[in-house]
PDB file of C-alpha atoms in Angstrom:
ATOM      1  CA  UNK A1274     -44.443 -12.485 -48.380  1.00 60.00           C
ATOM      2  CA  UNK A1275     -43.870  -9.342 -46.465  1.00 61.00           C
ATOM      3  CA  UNK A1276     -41.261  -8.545 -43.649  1.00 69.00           C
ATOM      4  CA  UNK A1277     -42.060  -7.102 -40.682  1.00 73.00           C
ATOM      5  CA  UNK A1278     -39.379  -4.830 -38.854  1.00 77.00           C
ATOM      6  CA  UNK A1279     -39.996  -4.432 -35.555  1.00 76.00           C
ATOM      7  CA  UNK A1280     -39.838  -0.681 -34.480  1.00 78.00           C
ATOM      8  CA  UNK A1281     -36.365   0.905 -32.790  1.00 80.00           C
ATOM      9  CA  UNK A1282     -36.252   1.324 -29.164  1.00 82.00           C
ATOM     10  CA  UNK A1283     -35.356   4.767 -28.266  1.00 80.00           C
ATOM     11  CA  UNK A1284     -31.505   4.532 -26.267  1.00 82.00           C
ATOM     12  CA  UNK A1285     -30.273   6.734 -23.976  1.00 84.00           C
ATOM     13  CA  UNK A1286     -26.918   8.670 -25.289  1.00 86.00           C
ATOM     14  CA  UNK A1287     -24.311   6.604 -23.642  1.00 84.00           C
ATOM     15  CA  UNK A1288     -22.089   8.689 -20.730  1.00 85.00           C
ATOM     16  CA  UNK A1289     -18.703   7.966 -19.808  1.00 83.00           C
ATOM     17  CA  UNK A1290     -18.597   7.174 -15.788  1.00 87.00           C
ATOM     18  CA  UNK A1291     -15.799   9.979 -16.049  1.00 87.00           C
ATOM     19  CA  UNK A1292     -15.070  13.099 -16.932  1.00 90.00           C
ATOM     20  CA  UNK A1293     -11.779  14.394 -18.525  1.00 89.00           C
ATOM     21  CA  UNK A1294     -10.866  15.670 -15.160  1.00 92.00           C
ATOM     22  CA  UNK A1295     -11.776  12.240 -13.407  1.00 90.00           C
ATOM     23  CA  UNK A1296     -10.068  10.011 -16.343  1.00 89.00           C
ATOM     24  CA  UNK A1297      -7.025  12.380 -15.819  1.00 92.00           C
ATOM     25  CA  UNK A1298      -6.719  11.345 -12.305  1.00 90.00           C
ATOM     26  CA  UNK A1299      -6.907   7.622 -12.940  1.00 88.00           C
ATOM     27  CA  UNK A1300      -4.152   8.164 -14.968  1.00 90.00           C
ATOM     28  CA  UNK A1301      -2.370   9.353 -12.303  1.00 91.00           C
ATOM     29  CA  UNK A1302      -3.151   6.559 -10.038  1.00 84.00           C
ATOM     30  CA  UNK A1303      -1.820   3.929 -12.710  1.00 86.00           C
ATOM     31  CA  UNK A1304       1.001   5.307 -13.659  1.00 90.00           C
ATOM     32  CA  UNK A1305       2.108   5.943  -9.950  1.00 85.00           C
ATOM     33  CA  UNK A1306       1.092   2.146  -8.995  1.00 84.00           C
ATOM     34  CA  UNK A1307       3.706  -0.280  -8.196  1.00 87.00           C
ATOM     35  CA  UNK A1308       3.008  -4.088  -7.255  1.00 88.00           C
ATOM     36  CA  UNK A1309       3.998  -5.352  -4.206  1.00 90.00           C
ATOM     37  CA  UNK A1310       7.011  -6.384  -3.885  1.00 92.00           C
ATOM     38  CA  UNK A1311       7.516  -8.982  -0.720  1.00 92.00           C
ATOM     39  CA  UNK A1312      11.414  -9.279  -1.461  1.00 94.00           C
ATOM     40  CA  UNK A1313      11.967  -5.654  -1.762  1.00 96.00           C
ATOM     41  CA  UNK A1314      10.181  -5.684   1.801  1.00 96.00           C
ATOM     42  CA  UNK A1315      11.635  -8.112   3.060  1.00 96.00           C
ATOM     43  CA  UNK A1316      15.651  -6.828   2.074  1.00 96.00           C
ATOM     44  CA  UNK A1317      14.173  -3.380   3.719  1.00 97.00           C
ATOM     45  CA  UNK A1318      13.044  -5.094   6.986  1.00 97.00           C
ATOM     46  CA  UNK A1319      16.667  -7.074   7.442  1.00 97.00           C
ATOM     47  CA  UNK A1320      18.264  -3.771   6.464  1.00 97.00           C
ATOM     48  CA  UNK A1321      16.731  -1.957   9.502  1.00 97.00           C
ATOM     49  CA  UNK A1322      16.276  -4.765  11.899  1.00 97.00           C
ATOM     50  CA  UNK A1323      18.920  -7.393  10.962  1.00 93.00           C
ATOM     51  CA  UNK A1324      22.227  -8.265  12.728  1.00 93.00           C
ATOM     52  CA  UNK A1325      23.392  -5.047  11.435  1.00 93.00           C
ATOM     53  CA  UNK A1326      22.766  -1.635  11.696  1.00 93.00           C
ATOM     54  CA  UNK A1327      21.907   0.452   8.602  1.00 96.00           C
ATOM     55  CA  UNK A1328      24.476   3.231   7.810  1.00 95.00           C
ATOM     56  CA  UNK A1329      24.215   6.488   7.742  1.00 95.00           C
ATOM     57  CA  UNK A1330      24.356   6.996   4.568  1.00 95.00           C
ATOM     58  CA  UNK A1331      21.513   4.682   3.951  1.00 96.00           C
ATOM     59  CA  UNK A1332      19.536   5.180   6.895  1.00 97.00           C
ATOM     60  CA  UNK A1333      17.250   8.274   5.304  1.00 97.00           C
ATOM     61  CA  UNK A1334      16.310   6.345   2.029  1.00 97.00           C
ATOM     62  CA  UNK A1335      15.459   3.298   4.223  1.00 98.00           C
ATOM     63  CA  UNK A1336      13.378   5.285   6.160  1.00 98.00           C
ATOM     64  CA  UNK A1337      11.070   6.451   3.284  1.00 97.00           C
ATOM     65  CA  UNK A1338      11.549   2.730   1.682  1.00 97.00           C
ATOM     66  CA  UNK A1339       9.716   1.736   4.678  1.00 98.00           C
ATOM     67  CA  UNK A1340       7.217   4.422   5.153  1.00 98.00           C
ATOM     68  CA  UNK A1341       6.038   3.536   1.542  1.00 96.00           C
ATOM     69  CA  UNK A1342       5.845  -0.181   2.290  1.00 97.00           C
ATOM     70  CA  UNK A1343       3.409   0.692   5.607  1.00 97.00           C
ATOM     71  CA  UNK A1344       1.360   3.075   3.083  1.00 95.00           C
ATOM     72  CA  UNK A1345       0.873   0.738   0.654  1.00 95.00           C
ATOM     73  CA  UNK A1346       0.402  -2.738   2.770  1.00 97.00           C
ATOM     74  CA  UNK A1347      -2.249   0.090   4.972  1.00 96.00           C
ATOM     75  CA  UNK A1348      -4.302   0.952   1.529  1.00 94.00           C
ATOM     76  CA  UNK A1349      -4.318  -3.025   1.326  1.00 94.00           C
ATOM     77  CA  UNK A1350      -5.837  -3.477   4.688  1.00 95.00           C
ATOM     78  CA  UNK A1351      -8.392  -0.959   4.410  1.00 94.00           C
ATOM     79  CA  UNK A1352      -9.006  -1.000   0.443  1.00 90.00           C
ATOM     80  CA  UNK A1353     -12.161  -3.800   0.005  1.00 89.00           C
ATOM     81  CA  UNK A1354     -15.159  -2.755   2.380  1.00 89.00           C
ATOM     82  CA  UNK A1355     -16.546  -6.516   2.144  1.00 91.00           C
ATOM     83  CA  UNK A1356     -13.455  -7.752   4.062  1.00 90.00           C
ATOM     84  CA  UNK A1357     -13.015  -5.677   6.482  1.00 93.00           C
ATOM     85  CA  UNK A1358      -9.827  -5.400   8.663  1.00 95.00           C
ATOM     86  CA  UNK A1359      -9.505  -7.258  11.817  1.00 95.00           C
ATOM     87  CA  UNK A1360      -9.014  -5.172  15.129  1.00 96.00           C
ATOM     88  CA  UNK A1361      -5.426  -5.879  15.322  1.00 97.00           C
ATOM     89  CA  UNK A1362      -4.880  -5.064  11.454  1.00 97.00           C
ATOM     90  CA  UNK A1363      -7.008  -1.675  12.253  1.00 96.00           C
ATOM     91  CA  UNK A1364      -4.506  -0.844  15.486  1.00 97.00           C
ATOM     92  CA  UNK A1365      -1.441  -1.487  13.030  1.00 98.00           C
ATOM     93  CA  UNK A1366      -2.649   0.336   9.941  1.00 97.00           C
ATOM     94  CA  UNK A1367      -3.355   3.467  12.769  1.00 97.00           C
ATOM     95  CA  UNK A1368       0.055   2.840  14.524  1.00 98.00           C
ATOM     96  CA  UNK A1369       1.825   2.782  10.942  1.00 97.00           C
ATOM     97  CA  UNK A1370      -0.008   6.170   9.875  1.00 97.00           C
ATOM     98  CA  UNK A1371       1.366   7.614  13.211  1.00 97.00           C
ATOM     99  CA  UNK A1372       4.764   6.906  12.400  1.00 97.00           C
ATOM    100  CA  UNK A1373       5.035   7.747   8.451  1.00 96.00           C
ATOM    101  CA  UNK A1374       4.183  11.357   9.829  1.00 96.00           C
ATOM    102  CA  UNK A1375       7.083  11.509  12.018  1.00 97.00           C
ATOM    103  CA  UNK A1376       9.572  13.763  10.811  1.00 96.00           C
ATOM    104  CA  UNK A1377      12.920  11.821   9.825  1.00 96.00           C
ATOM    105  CA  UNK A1378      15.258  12.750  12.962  1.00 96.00           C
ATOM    106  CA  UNK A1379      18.998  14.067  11.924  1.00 95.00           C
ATOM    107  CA  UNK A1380      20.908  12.639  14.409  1.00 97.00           C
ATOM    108  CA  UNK A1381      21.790   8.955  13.002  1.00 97.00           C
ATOM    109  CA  UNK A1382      20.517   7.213  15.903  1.00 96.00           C
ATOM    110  CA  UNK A1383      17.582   8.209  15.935  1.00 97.00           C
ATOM    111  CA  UNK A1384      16.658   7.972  12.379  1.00 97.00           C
ATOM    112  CA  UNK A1385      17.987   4.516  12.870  1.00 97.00           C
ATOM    113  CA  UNK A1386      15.012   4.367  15.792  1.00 97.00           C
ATOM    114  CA  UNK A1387      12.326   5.775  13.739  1.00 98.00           C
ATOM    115  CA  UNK A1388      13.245   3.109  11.032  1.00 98.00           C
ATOM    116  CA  UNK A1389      13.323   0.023  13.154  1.00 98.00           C
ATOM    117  CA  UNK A1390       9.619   0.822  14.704  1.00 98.00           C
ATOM    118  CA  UNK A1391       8.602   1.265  10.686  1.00 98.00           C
ATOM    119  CA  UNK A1392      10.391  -2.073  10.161  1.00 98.00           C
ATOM    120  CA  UNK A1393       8.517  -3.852  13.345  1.00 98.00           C
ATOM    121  CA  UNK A1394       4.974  -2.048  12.553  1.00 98.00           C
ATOM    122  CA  UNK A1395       5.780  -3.323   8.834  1.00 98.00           C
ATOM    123  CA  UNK A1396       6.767  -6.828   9.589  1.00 97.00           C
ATOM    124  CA  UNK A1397       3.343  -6.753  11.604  1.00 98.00           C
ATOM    125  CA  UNK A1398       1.515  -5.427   9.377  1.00 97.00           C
ATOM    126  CA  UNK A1399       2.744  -8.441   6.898  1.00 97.00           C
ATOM    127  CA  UNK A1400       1.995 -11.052   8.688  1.00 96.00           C
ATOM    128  CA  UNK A1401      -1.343 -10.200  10.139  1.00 96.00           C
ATOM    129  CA  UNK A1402      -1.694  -9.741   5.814  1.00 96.00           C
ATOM    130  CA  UNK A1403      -0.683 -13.298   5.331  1.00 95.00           C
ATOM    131  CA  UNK A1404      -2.779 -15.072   8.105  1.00 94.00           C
ATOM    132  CA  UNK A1405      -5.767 -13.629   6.804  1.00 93.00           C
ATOM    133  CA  UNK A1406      -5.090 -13.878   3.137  1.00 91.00           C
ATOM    134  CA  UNK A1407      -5.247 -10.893   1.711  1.00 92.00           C
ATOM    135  CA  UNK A1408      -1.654 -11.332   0.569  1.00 92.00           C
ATOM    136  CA  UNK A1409       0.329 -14.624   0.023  1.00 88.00           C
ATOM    137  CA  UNK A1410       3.767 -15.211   1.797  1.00 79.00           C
ATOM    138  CA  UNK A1411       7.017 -15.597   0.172  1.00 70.00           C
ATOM    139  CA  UNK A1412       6.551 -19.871   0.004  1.00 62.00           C
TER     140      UNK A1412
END
């Protein structure tokens, strides 16, 4: 009785999809990732737009709170090219970039301003997020 073996395929060498370089950045990307946080959000959007107004010793870190909020709920909005963003999610996520460039004013009041029209762009943003699913509300 003899065995027959059946000849080897030749395989192509198997490539990583990414160089050091590329897998370097990744790493990056992960370890600056944070999850979404809805309360934290939400705490930031009463801070700047609830019965009272945010100090001023609190007003500049509320500022960038909420600039990082409208950056991540924008990369969100824009990041799956199969669902595409709906007009009035588009006009937001441009209205948001607008306003994360804006240099943090010194005087108090205005800083206060500048993070109130983060807080309403944000609060938008959310909810136009929530109607069309691409993040859940706080049930």
């Amino acid at each position: 009785m003899s065995t027959a073996v059946a000849p080897k395929r030749p395989t192509a060498e198997w490539a990583p999809p990414l160089d050091a370089d590329g897998l370097r950045l990744v790493l990056e990307r992960f370890r600056a990732w944070k999850p979404l946080d809805g309360e934290d959000i939400f705490d930031d959007l009463d801070a700047a737009i609830g019965s009272h107004s945010p100090s001023v010793a609190t007003t500049a870190a509320l500022v960038d709170r909420l600039r990082s909020h409208l950056k991540q709920l924008s990369d969100i909005t824009v990041a799956d090219d199969s669902f595409p963003p709906t007009a009035e999610m588009a006009r937001l996520v441009a209205r948001a970039r607008a306003l994360r460039n804006e240099c943090t004013p010194t005087a108090h009041q205005q800083a206060v301003g500048l993070a109130r029209r983060l807080a309403f762009v944000t609060a938008d943003l959310v909810e136009e997020l929530i109607k069309a699913r691409y993040i859940k509300g706080t049930e």
